[in-house]
Coordinates of C-alpha atoms (C1' of nucleotides) in Angstrom, one line a residue:
Chain A
M1 CA -194.5 1.3 36.8
L2 CA -195.9 -0.6 33.9
D3 CA -194.9 -0.1 30.1
I4 CA -196.9 3.0 28.3
Q5 CA -196.9 0.8 25.3
F6 CA -198.8 -2.0 27.3
I7 CA -201.0 0.4 28.3
R8 CA -201.7 1.5 25.1
D9 CA -202.1 -1.9 23.7
N10 CA -203.9 -3.7 26.4
P11 CA -206.1 -1.0 28.2
A12 CA -208.9 -3.3 29.6
V13 CA -206.0 -6.0 31.1
V14 CA -204.7 -3.0 33.2
K15 CA -208.1 -1.8 34.0
E16 CA -209.1 -5.3 35.2
A17 CA -206.0 -5.4 37.5
I18 CA -206.8 -2.0 39.2
D19 CA -210.2 -3.4 39.6
K20 CA -208.6 -6.7 41.3
K21 CA -206.0 -4.9 43.5
R22 CA -208.6 -2.6 44.2
T23 CA -206.5 0.4 44.3
G24 CA -208.3 3.0 42.7
S25 CA -210.5 3.8 39.4
P26 CA -209.8 1.8 36.1
D27 CA -211.1 5.7 34.6
L28 CA -207.0 6.0 35.5
V29 CA -206.2 4.0 32.5
D30 CA -208.7 6.6 30.3
R31 CA -207.2 9.9 31.7
I32 CA -203.8 8.0 31.0
L33 CA -204.6 7.3 27.4
E34 CA -205.9 11.0 26.5
L35 CA -202.7 12.5 28.4
D36 CA -200.4 9.9 26.4
H37 CA -202.1 11.2 23.0
S38 CA -201.7 14.8 23.8
W39 CA -198.1 14.6 24.8
R40 CA -197.3 12.6 21.9
Q41 CA -199.0 15.9 20.0
A42 CA -197.1 18.1 22.3
V43 CA -193.8 16.2 21.1
T44 CA -194.4 16.1 17.6
E45 CA -195.0 19.8 17.6
H46 CA -192.2 20.8 19.9
Q47 CA -189.8 19.0 18.0
E48 CA -190.9 19.9 14.3
L49 CA -190.1 23.9 15.2
K50 CA -186.9 22.8 17.1
T51 CA -185.9 21.1 13.8
E52 CA -186.4 24.3 11.9
A53 CA -184.8 26.4 14.5
N54 CA -182.0 23.9 14.3
A55 CA -181.5 24.0 10.5
S56 CA -181.5 27.9 10.5
A57 CA -178.9 27.9 13.1
Q58 CA -176.6 25.8 11.0
Q59 CA -177.5 28.1 8.1
I60 CA -176.2 31.4 10.1
G61 CA -173.4 29.9 10.8
A62 CA -172.1 28.9 7.0
L63 CA -173.4 32.7 6.3
M64 CA -171.3 34.1 8.7
K65 CA -168.3 32.0 7.8
S66 CA -168.9 33.3 4.1
G67 CA -169.1 37.0 5.5
Q68 CA -172.7 37.1 4.4
R69 CA -173.8 39.2 7.5
D70 CA -177.1 40.9 6.3
A71 CA -178.4 37.5 5.0
A72 CA -177.7 36.2 8.6
Q73 CA -179.2 38.7 10.5
K74 CA -182.5 38.2 8.6
L75 CA -182.4 34.6 9.8
I76 CA -181.1 35.5 13.4
A77 CA -184.0 38.0 13.5
R78 CA -186.4 35.0 12.9
N79 CA -185.0 32.8 15.1
T80 CA -185.1 35.1 17.7
E81 CA -189.1 35.7 17.4
M82 CA -189.4 31.8 17.0
K83 CA -187.6 31.6 21.0
S84 CA -191.0 32.3 22.8
R85 CA -193.1 29.8 21.1
L86 CA -190.4 26.9 21.5
A87 CA -190.4 27.8 25.1
E88 CA -194.1 27.6 25.2
L89 CA -194.3 24.2 23.1
E90 CA -191.5 22.8 25.4
S91 CA -193.1 23.7 28.8
R92 CA -196.3 22.2 27.6
E93 CA -194.5 19.0 26.5
R94 CA -192.8 18.7 29.6
S95 CA -196.3 19.4 31.6
L96 CA -197.8 17.0 30.1
H97 CA -195.1 14.2 30.2
A98 CA -195.1 15.0 34.1
N99 CA -198.4 14.7 34.5
L100 CA -198.4 11.5 32.5
N101 CA -195.7 9.9 34.6
G102 CA -197.5 10.9 37.7
L103 CA -200.3 9.0 36.7
L104 CA -198.5 6.2 35.4
Y105 CA -196.9 5.8 39.1
E106 CA -201.0 5.0 40.0
I107 CA -201.1 2.2 38.0
P108 CA -200.4 -1.2 40.1
N109 CA -198.4 -4.2 38.7
I110 CA -201.0 -6.6 36.8
P111 CA -201.5 -9.6 39.3
H112 CA -200.5 -13.2 37.7
P113 CA -203.3 -15.7 36.1
T114 CA -202.6 -17.9 39.0
V115 CA -203.3 -15.1 41.7
P116 CA -206.8 -15.7 43.3
V117 CA -208.8 -12.6 43.1
G118 CA -210.1 -11.3 46.1
R119 CA -210.6 -8.3 48.5
T120 CA -208.9 -9.0 51.6
E121 CA -206.6 -11.3 53.5
E122 CA -209.5 -13.8 54.0
D123 CA -209.2 -13.9 50.1
N124 CA -205.7 -15.4 50.8
Q125 CA -205.1 -19.2 49.9
V126 CA -203.3 -21.4 52.5
V127 CA -201.5 -23.5 49.5
H128 CA -199.2 -25.6 51.7
E129 CA -198.6 -26.5 55.4
W130 CA -195.7 -28.2 57.2
G131 CA -195.2 -29.6 60.8
K132 CA -197.6 -30.3 63.3
H133 CA -198.9 -27.9 66.1
P134 CA -196.7 -29.3 69.2
S135 CA -198.6 -30.5 72.2
F136 CA -197.5 -29.6 75.9
S137 CA -198.1 -31.1 78.9
F138 CA -198.7 -27.6 80.5
T139 CA -200.0 -24.6 79.1
P140 CA -197.3 -23.2 76.8
R141 CA -196.4 -19.4 77.4
A142 CA -195.8 -16.9 75.1
H143 CA -192.6 -15.6 74.1
W144 CA -192.9 -12.3 76.3
D145 CA -193.0 -14.3 79.5
L146 CA -190.4 -16.1 78.6
I147 CA -187.9 -13.4 77.7
E148 CA -189.0 -11.8 80.9
Q149 CA -187.8 -15.0 82.6
H150 CA -184.3 -15.5 80.8
A151 CA -183.8 -11.6 80.7
L152 CA -183.4 -11.9 76.7
V153 CA -184.9 -8.8 75.9
D154 CA -185.3 -5.6 77.6
F155 CA -188.2 -3.5 76.3
D156 CA -188.6 -1.0 79.0
R157 CA -185.0 0.2 78.6
G158 CA -185.3 0.0 74.9
A159 CA -188.4 2.3 75.5
K160 CA -186.2 4.8 77.8
V161 CA -183.1 4.9 75.4
S162 CA -185.3 5.2 71.9
G163 CA -188.6 4.2 72.0
A164 CA -191.4 1.8 72.2
G165 CA -190.4 -0.6 69.4
F166 CA -186.7 -0.4 70.2
P167 CA -185.6 -3.1 72.6
F168 CA -182.2 -4.2 73.8
Y169 CA -181.3 -7.9 73.2
R170 CA -179.0 -9.2 75.9
G171 CA -177.2 -12.5 76.6
Q172 CA -178.5 -15.4 75.0
G173 CA -181.0 -13.3 73.5
A174 CA -178.8 -11.3 71.5
R175 CA -176.5 -14.5 70.9
L176 CA -179.4 -16.4 69.4
Q177 CA -180.1 -13.2 67.3
R178 CA -176.8 -13.3 65.9
S179 CA -176.6 -17.0 65.5
L180 CA -179.8 -16.9 63.2
V181 CA -178.5 -14.0 61.0
Q182 CA -175.2 -16.5 60.2
F183 CA -177.6 -19.4 59.5
F184 CA -179.4 -17.6 57.6
L185 CA -176.5 -16.2 55.5
D186 CA -174.5 -19.4 55.6
T187 CA -177.5 -21.0 54.3
A188 CA -178.4 -18.8 51.5
T189 CA -174.5 -18.2 50.7
R190 CA -174.6 -22.1 49.8
R191 CA -177.6 -22.0 48.1
G192 CA -175.8 -19.7 45.4
Y193 CA -176.6 -16.0 46.9
T194 CA -173.8 -13.6 47.2
E195 CA -173.9 -11.8 50.6
I196 CA -173.9 -7.9 50.7
Q197 CA -173.7 -5.4 53.3
P198 CA -175.4 -2.4 51.6
P199 CA -175.5 1.0 53.1
L200 CA -178.5 1.5 55.5
V201 CA -179.8 5.0 54.7
I202 CA -180.9 5.4 51.1
N203 CA -181.7 8.5 48.7
E204 CA -185.1 9.9 47.6
D205 CA -184.2 7.9 43.8
S206 CA -183.5 4.8 45.7
A207 CA -186.9 4.8 47.3
R208 CA -188.7 5.4 44.5
G209 CA -187.2 2.9 42.8
T210 CA -188.4 0.2 44.9
G211 CA -191.8 1.6 45.7
Q212 CA -191.4 3.4 48.9
L213 CA -192.1 6.8 47.2
P214 CA -194.2 8.7 46.6
D215 CA -197.0 6.7 48.4
K216 CA -195.4 4.8 51.4
E217 CA -192.9 7.7 52.9
D218 CA -194.8 7.4 56.1
L219 CA -193.3 3.9 56.3
M220 CA -189.6 5.1 56.4
Y221 CA -187.5 7.0 59.2
E222 CA -186.3 10.3 57.6
A223 CA -182.9 11.9 58.0
K224 CA -184.5 14.9 56.6
R225 CA -181.5 17.6 56.5
D226 CA -179.8 15.1 54.5
G227 CA -182.5 13.8 52.3
L228 CA -182.1 10.1 53.6
Y229 CA -184.4 7.6 54.7
L230 CA -183.5 4.4 57.1
I231 CA -184.1 1.4 55.1
P232 CA -187.6 -0.2 55.8
T233 CA -185.7 -3.5 54.3
A234 CA -182.8 -4.4 52.4
E235 CA -184.8 -5.0 49.3
V236 CA -184.1 -1.2 49.0
P237 CA -180.5 -1.2 48.5
V238 CA -179.9 -4.4 47.3
T239 CA -182.4 -3.7 44.4
N240 CA -181.1 -0.4 43.4
L241 CA -177.4 -2.0 43.4
H242 CA -178.2 -2.2 39.6
R243 CA -180.4 0.6 39.0
D244 CA -179.7 2.3 35.7
E245 CA -177.6 -0.7 34.6
I246 CA -177.4 -2.9 31.5
I247 CA -176.1 -6.1 32.6
P248 CA -174.9 -9.1 30.0
E249 CA -177.5 -11.8 29.6
E250 CA -175.0 -14.3 30.8
E251 CA -174.7 -13.1 34.1
L252 CA -178.5 -13.7 35.0
P253 CA -179.5 -14.5 37.2
L254 CA -177.9 -12.1 40.2
K255 CA -178.8 -14.1 43.3
Y256 CA -177.8 -11.6 46.6
C257 CA -178.4 -12.2 50.1
A258 CA -178.5 -9.5 53.0
Y259 CA -178.5 -8.9 56.7
T260 CA -179.6 -5.5 57.7
P261 CA -181.3 -4.0 60.4
C262 CA -184.9 -2.8 59.5
F263 CA -186.5 0.4 60.4
R264 CA -190.4 1.2 60.1
R265 CA -192.2 3.8 61.6
E266 CA -195.5 1.5 61.4
A267 CA -197.6 4.8 61.9
G268 CA -201.3 4.0 62.7
S269 CA -200.6 0.2 63.5
H270 CA -202.6 -0.8 66.3
G271 CA -204.3 -4.1 67.4
K272 CA -203.8 -7.5 68.8
I273 CA -200.6 -8.8 68.0
V274 CA -198.0 -5.9 68.7
R275 CA -196.9 -7.5 71.9
G276 CA -193.2 -8.6 72.6
L277 CA -191.5 -9.4 69.5
N278 CA -194.5 -9.1 67.4
R279 CA -194.1 -5.8 65.8
L280 CA -191.0 -3.7 66.4
H281 CA -190.0 -0.6 64.7
Q282 CA -186.3 -1.8 64.4
F283 CA -185.9 -5.5 63.9
D284 CA -183.2 -7.7 61.9
K285 CA -183.9 -9.2 58.7
V286 CA -182.0 -11.4 56.0
E287 CA -183.4 -10.6 52.4
L288 CA -182.7 -12.4 49.2
V289 CA -183.0 -10.7 46.1
Q290 CA -182.8 -12.0 42.6
F291 CA -182.3 -10.1 39.4
V292 CA -183.5 -12.5 36.4
H293 CA -184.2 -13.1 33.0
P294 CA -188.3 -12.6 32.2
E295 CA -189.1 -16.0 31.1
R296 CA -187.6 -17.5 34.2
S297 CA -189.1 -15.4 37.0
Y298 CA -192.0 -17.6 38.1
D299 CA -189.3 -20.8 38.3
A300 CA -187.2 -18.6 40.0
L301 CA -190.3 -17.4 42.4
E302 CA -191.0 -21.4 43.5
A303 CA -186.7 -21.4 43.9
L304 CA -187.0 -18.4 46.4
R305 CA -189.9 -19.9 48.4
E306 CA -188.3 -22.9 48.5
D307 CA -184.8 -21.2 49.9
A308 CA -187.1 -19.6 52.8
E309 CA -189.0 -22.6 53.4
A310 CA -185.9 -24.8 53.9
L311 CA -184.9 -22.6 56.6
L312 CA -188.2 -23.1 58.8
V313 CA -187.8 -26.8 58.3
A314 CA -184.7 -26.8 59.3
L315 CA -185.7 -24.8 62.5
E316 CA -188.0 -27.3 63.0
L317 CA -191.2 -25.2 62.9
P318 CA -194.2 -25.7 61.6
Y319 CA -195.5 -23.2 58.9
R320 CA -197.5 -22.7 56.5
R321 CA -197.9 -20.7 52.7
L322 CA -200.4 -18.3 51.9
L323 CA -200.6 -17.5 48.2
M324 CA -201.8 -14.1 48.6
S325 CA -205.1 -12.7 46.9
T326 CA -205.2 -9.9 44.3
G327 CA -207.0 -7.4 47.3
D328 CA -203.8 -8.2 49.7
M329 CA -200.9 -8.6 47.7
G330 CA -199.7 -4.9 47.3
F331 CA -199.2 -2.5 44.6
T332 CA -195.9 -3.7 43.2
Q333 CA -196.2 -7.5 43.3
A334 CA -197.2 -9.8 40.4
K335 CA -197.5 -12.9 42.8
K336 CA -196.8 -13.1 46.3
Y337 CA -196.7 -16.1 48.8
D338 CA -196.3 -15.2 52.8
L339 CA -194.9 -17.8 55.3
E340 CA -196.3 -18.1 58.4
V341 CA -194.9 -19.6 61.3
W342 CA -197.4 -21.4 64.3
S343 CA -197.0 -19.7 67.7
P344 CA -198.3 -21.9 70.1
G345 CA -198.1 -19.7 73.1
Q346 CA -200.4 -17.2 71.2
E347 CA -202.1 -19.5 69.3
Q348 CA -201.8 -17.7 66.0
W349 CA -199.8 -17.5 62.9
L350 CA -197.3 -15.0 62.6
E351 CA -195.8 -13.5 59.3
V352 CA -192.0 -14.2 58.6
S353 CA -191.3 -14.2 55.3
S354 CA -193.1 -12.2 52.0
I355 CA -191.8 -13.8 48.8
S356 CA -192.7 -11.6 45.7
N357 CA -192.0 -11.3 41.9
F358 CA -192.4 -7.9 40.7
E359 CA -191.7 -8.9 37.2
S360 CA -190.6 -5.9 35.4
F361 CA -192.6 -3.3 37.9
Q362 CA -189.7 -2.3 39.5
A363 CA -186.9 -3.0 37.0
R364 CA -188.8 -0.4 34.9
R365 CA -188.7 2.3 37.4
M366 CA -185.1 1.7 38.2
N367 CA -184.3 1.3 34.8
I368 CA -182.5 -2.2 34.8
R369 CA -181.9 -4.0 31.9
Y370 CA -180.0 -7.0 30.3
R371 CA -178.1 -7.1 27.0
P372 CA -179.3 -10.3 25.3
D373 CA -177.0 -12.7 24.1
G374 CA -175.5 -12.2 21.1
G375 CA -176.1 -8.3 21.0
G376 CA -179.2 -6.4 20.7
K377 CA -181.7 -3.9 22.4
P378 CA -181.5 -4.1 26.1
V379 CA -184.4 -5.5 27.7
V380 CA -186.1 -4.9 31.0
L381 CA -185.6 -7.8 33.3
H382 CA -187.5 -9.0 36.2
T383 CA -186.8 -8.8 40.4
L384 CA -187.9 -11.0 42.9
N385 CA -187.1 -10.7 46.8
G386 CA -188.1 -12.7 49.7
S387 CA -187.1 -12.6 53.3
G388 CA -185.0 -15.4 54.4
L389 CA -185.8 -14.6 57.2
A390 CA -187.4 -11.8 59.7
L391 CA -185.8 -12.4 62.9
P392 CA -187.9 -11.2 65.7
R393 CA -191.3 -13.4 65.1
I394 CA -188.8 -16.4 64.4
V395 CA -187.1 -15.8 68.0
A396 CA -190.5 -15.7 69.1
A397 CA -191.6 -18.7 67.7
L398 CA -188.3 -20.8 68.8
L399 CA -188.7 -19.4 72.4
E400 CA -192.1 -21.0 72.8
H401 CA -191.9 -24.1 70.7
G402 CA -188.7 -24.7 72.9
Q403 CA -190.3 -24.3 76.1
Q404 CA -190.2 -27.0 78.8
A405 CA -192.1 -27.8 81.9
D406 CA -189.3 -25.9 84.0
G407 CA -189.1 -23.0 82.0
S408 CA -185.9 -23.8 79.9
I409 CA -185.7 -23.2 76.4
V410 CA -184.4 -26.1 73.8
L411 CA -183.1 -25.1 70.6
P412 CA -183.3 -27.0 67.3
A413 CA -180.6 -29.2 66.7
A414 CA -179.7 -26.9 63.4
L415 CA -179.0 -24.2 65.7
H416 CA -176.2 -25.4 67.8
P417 CA -173.1 -24.9 65.4
W418 CA -174.2 -21.3 65.9
T419 CA -175.2 -20.5 69.2
G420 CA -173.1 -22.7 71.1
F421 CA -175.3 -23.7 73.1
D422 CA -178.8 -26.0 73.0
T423 CA -180.6 -24.4 76.1
I424 CA -181.6 -21.1 77.5
G425 CA -182.1 -21.4 81.0
P426 CA -183.5 -22.5 83.4
Chain B
rG1 C1' -164.6 21.4 57.5
rG2 C1' -160.8 24.0 54.4
rA3 C1' -157.5 24.6 49.6
rG4 C1' -156.7 22.6 44.8
rG5 C1' -158.0 19.3 40.0
rG6 C1' -161.3 16.8 37.4
rG7 C1' -166.1 14.6 35.4
rU8 C1' -166.8 13.2 27.4
rG9 C1' -169.3 6.5 24.2
rG10 C1' -167.7 -0.6 27.0
rC11 C1' -162.7 1.3 28.0
rA12 C1' -158.5 4.8 27.2
rG13 C1' -158.6 9.6 25.2
rA14 C1' -159.2 14.3 21.6
rG15 C1' -162.3 18.3 21.3
rC16 C1' -163.0 24.0 24.8
rG17 C1' -169.2 28.7 20.6
rG18 C1' -170.9 26.9 14.4
rU19 C1' -172.5 19.9 9.8
rU20 C1' -169.3 17.2 16.4
rG21 C1' -173.7 12.0 18.1
rA22 C1' -168.8 13.6 19.4
rA23 C1' -161.5 12.5 16.4
rU24 C1' -158.1 8.8 17.5
rG25 C1' -157.0 3.9 19.8
rC26 C1' -158.4 -0.7 22.4
rA27 C1' -162.4 -3.9 23.1
rC28 C1' -166.7 -6.2 20.4
rC29 C1' -169.6 -8.1 15.8
rG30 C1' -169.5 -9.1 10.5
rG31 C1' -166.6 -9.7 5.9
rU32 C1' -162.0 -10.3 2.8
rC33 C1' -157.6 -13.1 3.0
rU34 C1' -155.9 -18.1 5.3
rU35 C1' -155.8 -25.5 4.8
rG36 C1' -156.9 -23.2 10.3
rA37 C1' -155.6 -19.4 13.2
rA38 C1' -153.0 -14.8 14.1
rA39 C1' -151.8 -10.6 11.3
rA40 C1' -153.4 -7.1 7.4
rC41 C1' -157.4 -5.1 5.1
rC42 C1' -162.8 -3.5 4.7
rG43 C1' -167.7 -2.7 7.0
rG44 C1' -170.4 -2.2 11.6
rC45 C1' -170.7 -0.8 16.5
rA46 C1' -174.6 4.4 22.4
rU47 C1' -179.3 5.1 24.6
rA48 C1' -184.1 7.2 25.2
rC49 C1' -188.3 9.0 23.2
rC50 C1' -191.9 10.9 18.6
rU51 C1' -192.7 10.1 13.5
rU52 C1' -193.5 6.4 9.4
rC53 C1' -196.8 -0.1 7.1
rA54 C1' -191.6 0.2 5.8
rC55 C1' -187.4 2.3 3.8
rG56 C1' -186.5 5.9 6.5
rG57 C1' -186.8 11.1 8.9
rG58 C1' -186.6 13.9 13.8
rU59 C1' -185.5 15.3 18.9
rA60 C1' -182.8 14.9 23.3
rU61 C1' -178.3 13.2 26.1
rC62 C1' -170.8 14.4 26.8
rG63 C1' -172.0 13.8 36.1
rA64 C1' -177.3 16.7 36.9
rG65 C1' -180.4 21.3 36.8
rG66 C1' -180.9 26.3 35.3
rG67 C1' -178.7 30.5 32.3
rU68 C1' -176.1 33.3 27.9
rU69 C1' -176.5 33.0 22.6
rC70 C1' -179.6 32.8 15.7
rG71 C1' -176.3 28.3 17.9
rA72 C1' -173.2 25.3 23.6
rA73 C1' -169.6 18.9 25.0
rU74 C1' -167.2 24.1 24.6
rC75 C1' -168.9 30.3 28.4
rC76 C1' -171.6 31.5 33.5
rC77 C1' -174.6 30.2 37.8
rU78 C1' -176.4 26.1 41.4
rC79 C1' -175.7 21.0 43.1
rC80 C1' -173.7 15.9 43.2
rC81 C1' -169.8 12.9 42.6
rC82 C1' -164.2 11.2 42.1
rC83 C1' -158.9 12.6 42.9
rU84 C1' -155.0 15.4 45.7
rC85 C1' -153.4 18.1 49.9
rC86 C1' -154.8 20.1 55.0
rG87 C1' -157.9 19.5 59.3
rC88 C1' -161.0 16.0 62.3
rC89 C1' -162.1 10.9 63.3
rA90 C1' -164.0 5.2 64.3

RNA sequence: GGAGGGGUGGCAGAGCGGUUGAAUGCACCGGUCUUGAAAACCGGCAUACCUUCACGGGUAUCGAGGGUUCGAAUCCCUCCCCCUCCGCCA
């Protein structure tokens, strides 16, 4: 959420952001400012009466002590009368504040000036491309064929046991996944990230902190009885790690990496790219999360992006980097890159990483601040995260890129120390 | 799951209906002293919000929410968390 003070001072900027993000009506800002005004009046009124009541309560105490019961009784009577009025003012203040807060949750983050203004994914900019599309002496097959040939993943039995989108990985398929997780975590650790194993379920407060609630609850599986949600990404527990904390400035930046399964209901997602490993309800991902000083968050974004891209280079997978446009970047981000790998068997790009700077948007919701060196007021810090990387589509790309004429699959050298084998099949 | 104990400021730890936002100690910051340091002494030291040009003033917060009362950290109810014992168990 945005700072109410910022909205008071820069209503035009906020309106422009709503417009650019195509996420609601700019009128919202006017309604917020009106509500804010009424709320502040209500606060003042309530507090004034409360001040009066507090003062006479103290007088009553003094009178009682000195035995002036009659004088005390008078004041007591007056305070008793005041009570209902006080309750009224309080509930008015509360409801105004709740309304105001509700509206504040509807305001999107402000896009960074470098973000292209656009309406849809068409307006995202390809800002970088690495590697060549491979050429084959045969027609490359899609990964679902290769998976079937080598019995790497069992979709049908997964559907029987759990449902569509919950596959079994087996044999070299399972081993490949585990190797990738290890490779990603080890690389991140070497680059200064602290490895985390977070809880795989989260409570409501945490879901609210990173912005899954109130709007995107359809995304998550819910354990209703216990008020818990299965994590849609490690971003949620790892970012909430420092919720309601004040971190000494000297400890910044805090960098974490975490491997977790991710659970997504993907309600209402249809279309062409849902086959095979392209879209699942449960998938593995290594997530990178950073807590940084506000002045350094854009440097951190580029470094984080680099951390993710280095993995693709090591895996010899051609990729491109997209700078997301205002219309396609999401509600909570200030700036976001997507990384996509080329899938020769499907002849399309597959998104394997999304790297974002949230600036103070998440941190304000979660109340995560740092204490400046030498003291002073706590300041809201900046949070960032990026996938490093999402597994299934990487697996798909590796299989498709490594396939040989005889159907065997050669894996990139960087992976051999983790897999223990260099070829799958024939 | 059952029985009991407990949650107070960065930490430790008092308070158990009336100037208590909260004693005291430690830590931390500033100062005096000292050639320097330590010790000693003096002062400062929570968070959020409202209000004020400013100095300042005010409100709220002692796990969370509700209640009793003129007045609650202190009494009552519900929930959460931690500890001890028992049960169950990877």
